[in-house]
Short mmCIF file of C-alpha atoms in Angstrom, two decimals:
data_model
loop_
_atom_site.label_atom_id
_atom_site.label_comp_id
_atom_site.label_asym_id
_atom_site.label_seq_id
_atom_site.Cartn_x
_atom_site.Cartn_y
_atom_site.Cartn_z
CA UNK A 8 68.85 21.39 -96.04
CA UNK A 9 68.80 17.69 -96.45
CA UNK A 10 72.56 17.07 -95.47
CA UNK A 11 71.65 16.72 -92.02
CA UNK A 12 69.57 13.64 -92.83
CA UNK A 13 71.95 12.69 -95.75
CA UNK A 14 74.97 12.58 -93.12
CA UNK A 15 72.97 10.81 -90.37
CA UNK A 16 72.05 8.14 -92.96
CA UNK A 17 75.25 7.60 -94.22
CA UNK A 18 76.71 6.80 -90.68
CA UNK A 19 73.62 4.51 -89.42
CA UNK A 20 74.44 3.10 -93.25
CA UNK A 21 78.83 2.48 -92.46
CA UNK A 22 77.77 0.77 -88.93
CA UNK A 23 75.35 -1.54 -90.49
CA UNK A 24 77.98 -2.49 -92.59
CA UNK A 25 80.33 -3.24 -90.23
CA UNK A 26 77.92 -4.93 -87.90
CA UNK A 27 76.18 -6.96 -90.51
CA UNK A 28 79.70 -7.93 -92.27
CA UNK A 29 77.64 -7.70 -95.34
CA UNK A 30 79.74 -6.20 -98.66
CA UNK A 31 76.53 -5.17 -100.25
CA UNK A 32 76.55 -2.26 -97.62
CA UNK A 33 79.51 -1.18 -99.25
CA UNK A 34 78.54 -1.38 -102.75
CA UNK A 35 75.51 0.42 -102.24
CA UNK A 36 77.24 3.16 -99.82
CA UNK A 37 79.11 4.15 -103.09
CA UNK A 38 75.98 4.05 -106.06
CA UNK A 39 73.63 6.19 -103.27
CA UNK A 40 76.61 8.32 -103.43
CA UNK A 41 76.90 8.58 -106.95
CA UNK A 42 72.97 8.93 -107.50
CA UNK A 43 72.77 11.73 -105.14
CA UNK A 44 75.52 13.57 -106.57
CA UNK A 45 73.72 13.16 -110.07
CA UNK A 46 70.64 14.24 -108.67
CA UNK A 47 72.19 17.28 -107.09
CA UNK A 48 73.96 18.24 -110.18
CA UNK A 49 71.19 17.75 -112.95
CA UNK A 50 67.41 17.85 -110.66
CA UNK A 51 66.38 21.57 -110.33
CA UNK A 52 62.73 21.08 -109.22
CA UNK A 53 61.67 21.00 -105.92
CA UNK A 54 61.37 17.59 -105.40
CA UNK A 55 64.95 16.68 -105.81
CA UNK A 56 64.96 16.51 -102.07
CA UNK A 57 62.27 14.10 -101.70
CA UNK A 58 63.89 11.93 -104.75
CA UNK A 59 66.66 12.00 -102.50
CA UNK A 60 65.50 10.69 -99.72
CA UNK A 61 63.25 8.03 -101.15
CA UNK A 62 66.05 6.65 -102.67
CA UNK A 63 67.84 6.04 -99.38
CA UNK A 64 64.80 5.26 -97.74
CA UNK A 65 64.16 2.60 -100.27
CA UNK A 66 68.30 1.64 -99.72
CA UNK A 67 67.94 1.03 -96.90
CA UNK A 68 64.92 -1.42 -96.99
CA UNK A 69 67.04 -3.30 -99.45
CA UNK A 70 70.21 -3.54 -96.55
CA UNK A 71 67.71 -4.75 -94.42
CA UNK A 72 66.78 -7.60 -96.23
CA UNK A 73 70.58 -8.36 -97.68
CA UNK A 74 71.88 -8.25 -93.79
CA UNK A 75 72.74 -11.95 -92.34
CA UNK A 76 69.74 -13.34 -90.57
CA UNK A 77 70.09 -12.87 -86.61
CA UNK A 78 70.36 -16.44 -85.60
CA UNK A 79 67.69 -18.74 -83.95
CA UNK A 80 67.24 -21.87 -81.30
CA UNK A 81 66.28 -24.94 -81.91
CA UNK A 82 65.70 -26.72 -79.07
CA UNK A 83 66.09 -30.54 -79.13
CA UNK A 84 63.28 -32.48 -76.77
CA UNK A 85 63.50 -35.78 -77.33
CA UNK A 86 66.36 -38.55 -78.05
CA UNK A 87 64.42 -39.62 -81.78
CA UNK A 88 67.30 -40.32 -83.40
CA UNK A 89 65.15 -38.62 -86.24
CA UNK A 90 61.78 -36.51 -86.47
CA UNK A 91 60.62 -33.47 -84.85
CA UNK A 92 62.19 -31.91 -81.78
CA UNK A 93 65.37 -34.21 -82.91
CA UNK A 94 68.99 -33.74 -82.93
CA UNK A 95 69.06 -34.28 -86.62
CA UNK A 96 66.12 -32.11 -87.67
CA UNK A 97 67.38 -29.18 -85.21
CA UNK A 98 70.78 -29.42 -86.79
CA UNK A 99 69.02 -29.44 -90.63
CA UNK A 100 67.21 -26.39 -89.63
CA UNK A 101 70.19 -24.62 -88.86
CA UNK A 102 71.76 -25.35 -91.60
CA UNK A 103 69.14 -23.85 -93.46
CA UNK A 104 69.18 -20.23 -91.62
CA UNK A 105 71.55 -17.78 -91.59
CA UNK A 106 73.19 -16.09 -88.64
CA UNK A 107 74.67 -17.99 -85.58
CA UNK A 108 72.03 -20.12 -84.26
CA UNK A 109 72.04 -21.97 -80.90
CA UNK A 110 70.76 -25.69 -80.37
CA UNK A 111 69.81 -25.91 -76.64
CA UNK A 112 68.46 -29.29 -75.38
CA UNK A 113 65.37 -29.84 -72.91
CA UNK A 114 65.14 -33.83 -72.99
CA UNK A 115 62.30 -35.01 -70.23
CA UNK A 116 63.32 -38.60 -70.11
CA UNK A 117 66.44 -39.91 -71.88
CA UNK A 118 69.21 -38.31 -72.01
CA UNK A 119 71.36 -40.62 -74.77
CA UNK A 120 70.94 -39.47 -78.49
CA UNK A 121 71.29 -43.29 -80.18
CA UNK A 122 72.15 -42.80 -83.83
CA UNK A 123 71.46 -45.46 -86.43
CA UNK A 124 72.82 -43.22 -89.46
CA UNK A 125 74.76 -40.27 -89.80
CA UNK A 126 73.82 -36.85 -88.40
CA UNK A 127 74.38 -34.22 -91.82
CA UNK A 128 77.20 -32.40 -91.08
CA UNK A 129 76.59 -28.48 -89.34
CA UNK A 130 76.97 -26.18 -92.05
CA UNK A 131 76.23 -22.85 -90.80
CA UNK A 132 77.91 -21.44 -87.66
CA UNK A 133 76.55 -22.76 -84.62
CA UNK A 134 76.35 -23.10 -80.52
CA UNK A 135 75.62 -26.52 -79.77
CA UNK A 136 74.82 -26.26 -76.08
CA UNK A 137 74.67 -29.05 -73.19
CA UNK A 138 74.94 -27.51 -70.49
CA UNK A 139 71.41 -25.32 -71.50
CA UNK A 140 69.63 -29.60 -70.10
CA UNK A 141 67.53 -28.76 -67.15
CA UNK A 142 69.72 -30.19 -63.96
CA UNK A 143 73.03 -29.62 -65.69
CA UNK A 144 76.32 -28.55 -63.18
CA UNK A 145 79.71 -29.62 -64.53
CA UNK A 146 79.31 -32.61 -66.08
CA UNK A 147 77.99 -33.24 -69.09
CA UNK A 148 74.43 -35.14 -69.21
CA UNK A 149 73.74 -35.50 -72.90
CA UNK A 150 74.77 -38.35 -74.73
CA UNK A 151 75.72 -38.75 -78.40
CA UNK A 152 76.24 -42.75 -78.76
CA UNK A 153 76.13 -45.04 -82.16
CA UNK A 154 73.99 -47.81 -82.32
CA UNK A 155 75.16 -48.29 -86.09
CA UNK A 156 78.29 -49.54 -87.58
CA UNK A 157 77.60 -47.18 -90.69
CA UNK A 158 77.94 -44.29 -88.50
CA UNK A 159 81.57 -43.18 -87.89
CA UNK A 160 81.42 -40.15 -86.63
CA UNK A 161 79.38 -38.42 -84.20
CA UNK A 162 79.12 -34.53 -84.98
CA UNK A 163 80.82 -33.30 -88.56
CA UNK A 164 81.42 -29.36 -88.25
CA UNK A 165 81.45 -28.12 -91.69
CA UNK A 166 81.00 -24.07 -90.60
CA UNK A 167 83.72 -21.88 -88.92
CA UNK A 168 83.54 -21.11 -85.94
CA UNK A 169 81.19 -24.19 -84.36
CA UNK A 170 80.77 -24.18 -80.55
CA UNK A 171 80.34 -27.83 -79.01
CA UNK A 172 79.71 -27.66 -75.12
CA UNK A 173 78.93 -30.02 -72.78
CA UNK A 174 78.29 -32.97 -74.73
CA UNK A 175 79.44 -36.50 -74.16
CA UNK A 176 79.78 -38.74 -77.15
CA UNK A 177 80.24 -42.39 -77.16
CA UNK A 178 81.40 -45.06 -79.36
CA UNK A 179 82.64 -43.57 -82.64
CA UNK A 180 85.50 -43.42 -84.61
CA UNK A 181 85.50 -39.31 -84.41
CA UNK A 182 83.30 -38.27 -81.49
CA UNK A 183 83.35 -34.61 -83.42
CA UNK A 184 85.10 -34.69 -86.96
CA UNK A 185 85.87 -31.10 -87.94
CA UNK A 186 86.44 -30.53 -91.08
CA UNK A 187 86.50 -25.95 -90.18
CA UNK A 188 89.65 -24.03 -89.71
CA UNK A 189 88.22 -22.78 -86.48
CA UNK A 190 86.27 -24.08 -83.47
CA UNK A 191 85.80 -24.30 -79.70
CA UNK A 192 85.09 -27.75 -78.59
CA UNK A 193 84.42 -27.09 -74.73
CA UNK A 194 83.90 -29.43 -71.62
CA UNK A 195 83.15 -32.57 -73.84
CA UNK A 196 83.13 -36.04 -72.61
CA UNK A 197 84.93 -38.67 -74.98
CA UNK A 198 84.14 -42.52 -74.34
CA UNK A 199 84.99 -45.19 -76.03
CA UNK A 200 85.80 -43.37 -79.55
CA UNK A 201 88.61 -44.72 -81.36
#
């Protein structure tokens, strides 16, 4: 009958839910339950099992598109302090996508970000990763430095769990302001911030 299937589905259906960390899993977990019991109790024709299993079918298209996105990089490669392949429009489209996205940096010539005006603050989880610059060891070779008085602060983290590594920042009142209950902040170089 079709509670092989029905049992196989379910499962895939409780890991996606735990994996995607979604609560619409859940919700619909317990009305496909409820449907199929209705349409076990009250369909006598012989497609009840193909009713059945188009309505899962067509659940599970629905989990797919409710599920957090997967996460993307945006690689920054140049030091614009605005524009494309920017700091600032690399951070703005992660802010815009769901899922944990990485920023990776491939700069060719300079390696000093100079900011005239504030980057937006990081809104959506995310790895913001120096050490992924070409020629990178231990040190830190990217540079986060304010050419502005109206900019105070060098990176805001506004998202949970915010990865900062291998980034040296230069000249602002809060290097990296975080404003998140939780954060990793990881072989950073701090000059000149007061």
């Amino acid at each position: 009958g079709f509670q092989t299937p029905l049992i196989s589905f379910v499962w895939q259906l409780l890991k996606s839910a735990v994996w995607g960390a979604t609560p619409l899993c859940a919700g619909f977990l317990a009305l496909a339950g409820a449907l199929t019991m209705a349409g076990r109790v009250l369909s006598r024709r012989r497609f009840r099992r193909a009713w059945i299993m188009t309505l899962f079918l067509l659940g599970g298209f629905l989990l797919i598109l409710a599920r957090p996105g997967m996460g993307a990089t945006y690689t920054v490669t140049n030091a614009a302090d605005s524009g494309a392949g920017s700091l600032r429009t690399a951070i703005l489209s992660a802010n815009t996508n769901l899922g944990t996205d990485t920023i990776a940096f491939n700069l060719p010539v300079s390696l000093v970000i100079s900011l005239a005006s504030p980057l937006p603050i990081v809104s959506e989880k995310v790895r913001i990763n120096g050490a992924s610059q070409p020629g990178y060891t231990k040190a830190p070779l990217v540079t986060l430095a304010r050419v502005s008085s109206s900019v105070t602060n060098g990176l805001v983290l506004g998202a949970s769990g915010c990865t900062v590594t291998a980034i040296r920042v230069y000249g602002f009142d809060s290097g990296i302001l975080v404003t998140a209950p939780v954060f990793v902040v990881q072989t950073c170089y701090f000059m000149s911030n007061t």
